[in-house]
Amino acid sequence: MEKLEGIIFDLDGVITDTAEFHYLAWKKLADKFGIEIDRDFNETLKGVSRTDSLERILAYGGRSADFDAKEKAEMAEWKNDVYKEMIEAIQPSDILPGIESFLKELKEAGIRTAIASASKNAEMILCSLGIRDQFDYVVDAAKITKSKPDPEVFLKALELLGLSAEVCIGVEDAASGVDAIKDAKMRAVGIGSIDILGRADLVLASTADLQLEQLRNIGN
Ligand code: B16
Ligand code: MG
């Protein structure tokens, strides 16, 4: 690829593992309405906005038509309250392996960074982790109108960084996020299973495997 100038990171599942708490909170809500979800189904919610996740859960349980907009808003708020309670104790030790040293390496190499997250809780989580100031920009759900897999969140991050897609890489743990990166015409690094993230240019099992030199060589 052309000279690497920027890396745009997803938050949940890449910087910290809040994905598990999203799952537990959704499961608690789904249980209340007699809908059974499991971890496989949860894969389809990763990177998907709160309201879209609720719609998917209701459709999965065959209950889409059973609630009006007000009830759905209350359900989404209930889930968010449960989720926020779960992540209250989040702290720097919850940063995923290798991320802090990787961010330091990027700074030393002059590579710019941004967060592209579908979460409305992104700023709060980054502050709790103590790494908000490590990123040049944070693009979260408050700054976009379309949820992943739409590329908007990554395009917005590119715009703020003032960089073109050719010189940037996106890092994601969700299939919808990898789609968003690829549709933004960037190179994609997936963290997780190749079965789920097959569209990525490089799939790593863990954030601990992120290596700047390997990323510079993607596509060469
Ligand atoms: P919230 P990411 C996404 O964050 C999560 O992966 C997804 O599971 C969640 O529903 C979404 O944020 C919205 O989060 O309810 O906190 O606004 O992976 O794009 O950083
Ligand atoms: Mg994610």
CSV table of C-alpha atoms and ligand atoms in Angstrom, one decimal:
chain,number,residue,atom,x,y,z
A,1,MET,CA,0.0,0.0,0.0
A,2,GLU,CA,1.0,3.6,-0.2
A,3,LYS,CA,2.8,5.1,2.8
A,4,LEU,CA,0.8,4.4,6.0
A,5,GLU,CA,-0.3,7.7,7.6
A,6,GLY,CA,-3.3,6.9,9.7
A,7,ILE,CA,-5.0,4.0,11.6
A,8,ILE,CA,-8.7,4.2,12.6
A,9,PHE,CA,-9.7,1.9,15.4
A,10,ASP,CA,-13.1,0.5,16.3
A,11,LEU,CA,-13.7,0.7,20.1
A,12,ASP,CA,-15.8,-2.2,21.4
A,13,GLY,CA,-13.9,-5.4,20.8
A,14,VAL,CA,-10.7,-3.7,19.6
A,15,ILE,CA,-9.6,-1.2,22.3
A,16,THR,CA,-11.5,-2.9,25.2
A,17,ASP,CA,-13.9,-5.9,25.4
A,18,THR,CA,-17.2,-4.2,26.1
A,19,ALA,CA,-18.7,-6.5,23.5
A,20,GLU,CA,-19.3,-9.0,26.2
A,21,PHE,CA,-21.2,-6.5,28.4
A,22,HIS,CA,-23.3,-5.4,25.3
A,23,TYR,CA,-24.2,-9.1,24.9
A,24,LEU,CA,-25.1,-9.7,28.6
A,25,ALA,CA,-27.3,-6.6,28.7
A,26,TRP,CA,-29.1,-7.4,25.5
A,27,LYS,CA,-29.6,-11.0,26.7
A,28,LYS,CA,-31.1,-9.7,29.9
A,29,LEU,CA,-33.6,-7.5,27.9
A,30,ALA,CA,-34.4,-10.3,25.4
A,31,ASP,CA,-35.1,-12.7,28.3
A,32,LYS,CA,-37.7,-10.3,29.7
A,33,PHE,CA,-39.6,-10.6,26.4
A,34,GLY,CA,-39.2,-14.3,26.0
A,35,ILE,CA,-36.6,-14.1,23.2
A,36,GLU,CA,-33.6,-16.4,23.4
A,37,ILE,CA,-30.4,-15.1,22.0
A,38,ASP,CA,-27.0,-16.7,22.1
A,39,ARG,CA,-23.4,-15.7,21.3
A,40,ASP,CA,-23.6,-16.7,17.7
A,41,PHE,CA,-26.6,-14.4,17.2
A,42,ASN,CA,-24.7,-11.7,19.1
A,43,GLU,CA,-22.0,-11.7,16.4
A,44,THR,CA,-24.6,-10.1,14.1
A,45,LEU,CA,-25.1,-7.3,16.6
A,46,LYS,CA,-21.4,-6.3,16.9
A,47,GLY,CA,-20.8,-2.8,15.5
A,48,VAL,CA,-24.6,-2.3,15.0
A,49,SER,CA,-26.2,0.7,16.6
A,50,ARG,CA,-28.4,0.4,19.7
A,51,THR,CA,-31.7,1.0,17.9
A,52,ASP,CA,-30.8,-1.3,15.0
A,53,SER,CA,-29.6,-4.0,17.5
A,54,LEU,CA,-33.0,-3.9,19.2
A,55,GLU,CA,-34.8,-4.2,15.9
A,56,ARG,CA,-32.7,-7.2,15.0
A,57,ILE,CA,-33.4,-8.9,18.4
A,58,LEU,CA,-37.2,-8.3,18.0
A,59,ALA,CA,-37.2,-9.6,14.5
A,60,TYR,CA,-35.2,-12.7,15.6
A,61,GLY,CA,-37.9,-13.4,18.2
A,62,GLY,CA,-40.7,-12.7,15.8
A,63,ARG,CA,-41.9,-9.7,17.9
A,64,SER,CA,-41.1,-6.7,15.7
A,65,ALA,CA,-44.8,-5.7,15.4
A,66,ASP,CA,-45.6,-6.1,19.1
A,67,PHE,CA,-44.1,-2.7,20.3
A,68,ASP,CA,-44.6,0.9,19.3
A,69,ALA,CA,-41.8,3.5,18.9
A,70,LYS,CA,-42.1,4.7,22.5
A,71,GLU,CA,-41.9,1.2,24.0
A,72,LYS,CA,-38.9,0.5,21.8
A,73,ALA,CA,-37.1,3.6,23.0
A,74,GLU,CA,-37.8,2.6,26.6
A,75,MET,CA,-36.4,-0.9,25.9
A,76,ALA,CA,-33.2,0.6,24.4
A,77,GLU,CA,-32.8,2.9,27.3
A,78,TRP,CA,-33.3,0.0,29.8
A,79,LYS,CA,-30.6,-2.0,28.0
A,80,ASN,CA,-28.3,1.0,28.1
A,81,ASP,CA,-28.8,1.5,31.8
A,82,VAL,CA,-28.0,-2.2,32.5
A,83,TYR,CA,-24.9,-1.9,30.2
A,84,LYS,CA,-23.7,1.3,31.8
A,85,GLU,CA,-24.0,-0.2,35.3
A,86,MET,CA,-21.9,-3.2,34.0
A,87,ILE,CA,-19.1,-0.9,32.6
A,88,GLU,CA,-19.1,1.4,35.6
A,89,ALA,CA,-15.9,-0.2,37.0
A,90,ILE,CA,-14.0,-0.1,33.7
A,91,GLN,CA,-10.4,1.0,34.1
A,92,PRO,CA,-7.0,1.1,32.3
A,93,SER,CA,-6.3,-2.5,33.1
A,94,ASP,CA,-9.3,-3.3,30.8
A,95,ILE,CA,-7.5,-2.1,27.7
A,96,LEU,CA,-7.0,-5.1,25.4
A,97,PRO,CA,-3.5,-6.7,25.2
A,98,GLY,CA,-0.8,-4.8,23.2
A,99,ILE,CA,-3.0,-1.8,22.5
A,100,GLU,CA,-1.2,0.7,24.7
A,101,SER,CA,2.3,-0.1,23.4
A,102,PHE,CA,0.9,-0.2,19.8
A,103,LEU,CA,-0.5,3.3,20.2
A,104,LYS,CA,2.8,4.5,21.6
A,105,GLU,CA,4.6,3.0,18.6
A,106,LEU,CA,2.2,4.8,16.2
A,107,LYS,CA,2.8,8.1,17.9
A,108,GLU,CA,6.5,7.7,17.7
A,109,ALA,CA,6.2,6.8,14.0
A,110,GLY,CA,4.1,9.9,13.3
A,111,ILE,CA,1.0,7.9,12.4
A,112,ARG,CA,-2.3,9.6,13.2
A,113,THR,CA,-5.1,7.8,14.9
A,114,ALA,CA,-8.9,8.0,15.3
A,115,ILE,CA,-11.7,6.0,16.9
A,116,ALA,CA,-14.7,5.1,14.7
A,117,SER,CA,-17.4,3.7,17.0
A,118,ALA,CA,-21.1,3.0,16.7
A,119,SER,CA,-21.4,3.6,20.5
A,120,LYS,CA,-22.9,6.6,22.2
A,121,ASN,CA,-20.8,5.7,25.2
A,122,ALA,CA,-17.5,5.9,23.4
A,123,GLU,CA,-16.1,9.1,25.0
A,124,MET,CA,-17.0,7.9,28.5
A,125,ILE,CA,-15.4,4.5,27.9
A,126,LEU,CA,-12.2,6.1,26.6
A,127,CYS,CA,-12.0,8.5,29.5
A,128,SER,CA,-12.5,5.6,32.0
A,129,LEU,CA,-9.7,3.7,30.2
A,130,GLY,CA,-7.5,6.8,30.5
A,131,ILE,CA,-6.6,6.9,26.8
A,132,ARG,CA,-8.9,9.5,25.3
A,133,ASP,CA,-6.0,11.8,24.6
A,134,GLN,CA,-4.1,9.1,22.7
A,135,PHE,CA,-6.4,9.6,19.7
A,136,ASP,CA,-6.4,12.6,17.4
A,137,TYR,CA,-10.2,12.2,16.9
A,138,VAL,CA,-13.1,10.3,18.2
A,139,VAL,CA,-16.0,9.7,15.8
A,140,ASP,CA,-19.0,8.1,17.7
A,141,ALA,CA,-22.7,7.6,17.2
A,142,ALA,CA,-23.4,11.2,18.1
A,143,LYS,CA,-21.5,12.4,15.0
A,144,ILE,CA,-23.0,10.2,12.3
A,145,THR,CA,-26.4,9.3,10.9
A,146,LYS,CA,-25.8,5.8,9.5
A,147,SER,CA,-24.7,2.8,11.4
A,148,LYS,CA,-22.1,0.2,10.3
A,149,PRO,CA,-21.9,-1.5,7.8
A,150,ASP,CA,-22.4,1.9,6.2
A,151,PRO,CA,-18.9,3.5,5.8
A,152,GLU,CA,-20.0,6.9,7.2
A,153,VAL,CA,-18.2,6.6,10.5
A,154,PHE,CA,-14.9,5.7,8.8
A,155,LEU,CA,-15.3,8.4,6.1
A,156,LYS,CA,-16.0,11.0,8.8
A,157,ALA,CA,-12.8,9.9,10.6
A,158,LEU,CA,-10.8,10.2,7.4
A,159,GLU,CA,-12.2,13.7,6.8
A,160,LEU,CA,-11.2,14.8,10.3
A,161,LEU,CA,-7.8,13.3,10.0
A,162,GLY,CA,-7.4,15.1,6.6
A,163,LEU,CA,-6.2,11.8,5.1
A,164,SER,CA,-7.2,9.8,2.0
A,165,ALA,CA,-8.4,6.2,2.3
A,166,GLU,CA,-5.3,4.9,0.4
A,167,VAL,CA,-3.0,5.8,3.2
A,168,CYS,CA,-5.1,4.6,6.1
A,169,ILE,CA,-6.0,1.3,7.7
A,170,GLY,CA,-9.1,0.4,9.8
A,171,VAL,CA,-9.1,-2.1,12.6
A,172,GLU,CA,-12.4,-3.9,13.5
A,173,ASP,CA,-13.7,-7.0,15.4
A,174,ALA,CA,-17.1,-7.1,13.6
A,175,ALA,CA,-18.1,-8.2,10.1
A,176,SER,CA,-20.3,-5.1,9.8
A,177,GLY,CA,-17.3,-3.0,10.7
A,178,VAL,CA,-15.0,-4.7,8.2
A,179,ASP,CA,-17.6,-4.1,5.5
A,180,ALA,CA,-17.7,-0.4,6.5
A,181,ILE,CA,-13.9,-0.1,6.2
A,182,LYS,CA,-13.8,-1.8,2.9
A,183,ASP,CA,-16.7,0.3,1.5
A,184,ALA,CA,-14.7,3.4,2.7
A,185,LYS,CA,-12.0,2.0,0.3
A,186,MET,CA,-9.5,1.5,3.1
A,187,ARG,CA,-7.5,-1.6,4.0
A,188,ALA,CA,-9.0,-3.6,6.8
A,189,VAL,CA,-7.5,-5.5,9.7
A,190,GLY,CA,-9.8,-7.9,11.5
A,191,ILE,CA,-9.4,-9.0,15.1
A,192,GLY,CA,-11.0,-12.4,15.6
A,193,SER,CA,-12.0,-15.3,13.5
A,194,ILE,CA,-11.3,-15.5,9.7
A,195,ASP,CA,-14.7,-17.3,9.3
A,196,ILE,CA,-16.4,-14.1,10.4
A,197,LEU,CA,-14.0,-11.4,9.2
A,198,GLY,CA,-13.1,-13.0,5.8
A,199,ARG,CA,-13.4,-9.7,3.9
A,200,ALA,CA,-10.5,-8.1,5.8
A,201,ASP,CA,-7.1,-7.8,4.2
A,202,LEU,CA,-5.5,-9.3,7.3
A,203,VAL,CA,-7.1,-11.2,10.2
A,204,LEU,CA,-5.3,-11.4,13.5
A,205,ALA,CA,-6.4,-13.6,16.4
A,206,SER,CA,-5.7,-10.9,19.0
A,207,THR,CA,-4.8,-7.2,19.4
A,208,ALA,CA,-1.5,-8.5,20.9
A,209,ASP,CA,-0.6,-9.5,17.3
A,210,LEU,CA,-0.8,-5.9,15.9
A,211,GLN,CA,2.6,-5.1,14.4
A,212,LEU,CA,3.3,-1.8,12.6
A,213,GLU,CA,5.7,-3.3,10.1
A,214,GLN,CA,3.2,-6.0,9.1
A,215,LEU,CA,0.5,-3.4,8.7
A,216,ARG,CA,2.7,-1.2,6.5
A,217,ASN,CA,3.1,-4.2,4.1
A,218,ILE,CA,-0.6,-5.0,3.6
A,219,GLY,CA,-1.3,-5.2,-0.1
A,220,ASN,CA,2.4,-5.0,-1.1
B,1,B16,P1,-24.2,2.0,22.5
B,1,B16,P2,-18.2,-0.3,18.2
B,1,B16,C1,-20.7,-0.7,19.0
B,1,B16,O1,-19.5,-0.2,19.2
B,1,B16,C2,-20.9,-2.1,19.5
B,1,B16,O2,-20.1,-3.1,18.9
B,1,B16,C3,-22.3,-2.6,19.4
B,1,B16,O3,-22.5,-3.8,19.9
B,1,B16,C4,-23.3,-1.5,20.1
B,1,B16,O4,-24.6,-1.9,19.9
B,1,B16,C5,-23.0,-0.2,19.5
B,1,B16,O5,-21.6,0.2,19.6
B,1,B16,C6,-23.8,0.9,20.1
B,1,B16,O6,-23.4,1.1,21.4
B,1,B16,O7,-25.4,1.3,22.9
B,1,B16,O8,-23.1,2.1,23.6
B,1,B16,O9,-24.4,3.3,21.9
B,1,B16,O10,-17.8,-1.7,18.1
B,1,B16,O11,-18.6,0.3,16.9
B,1,B16,O12,-17.2,0.5,19.0
B,2,MG,MG,-16.5,-3.5,17.6
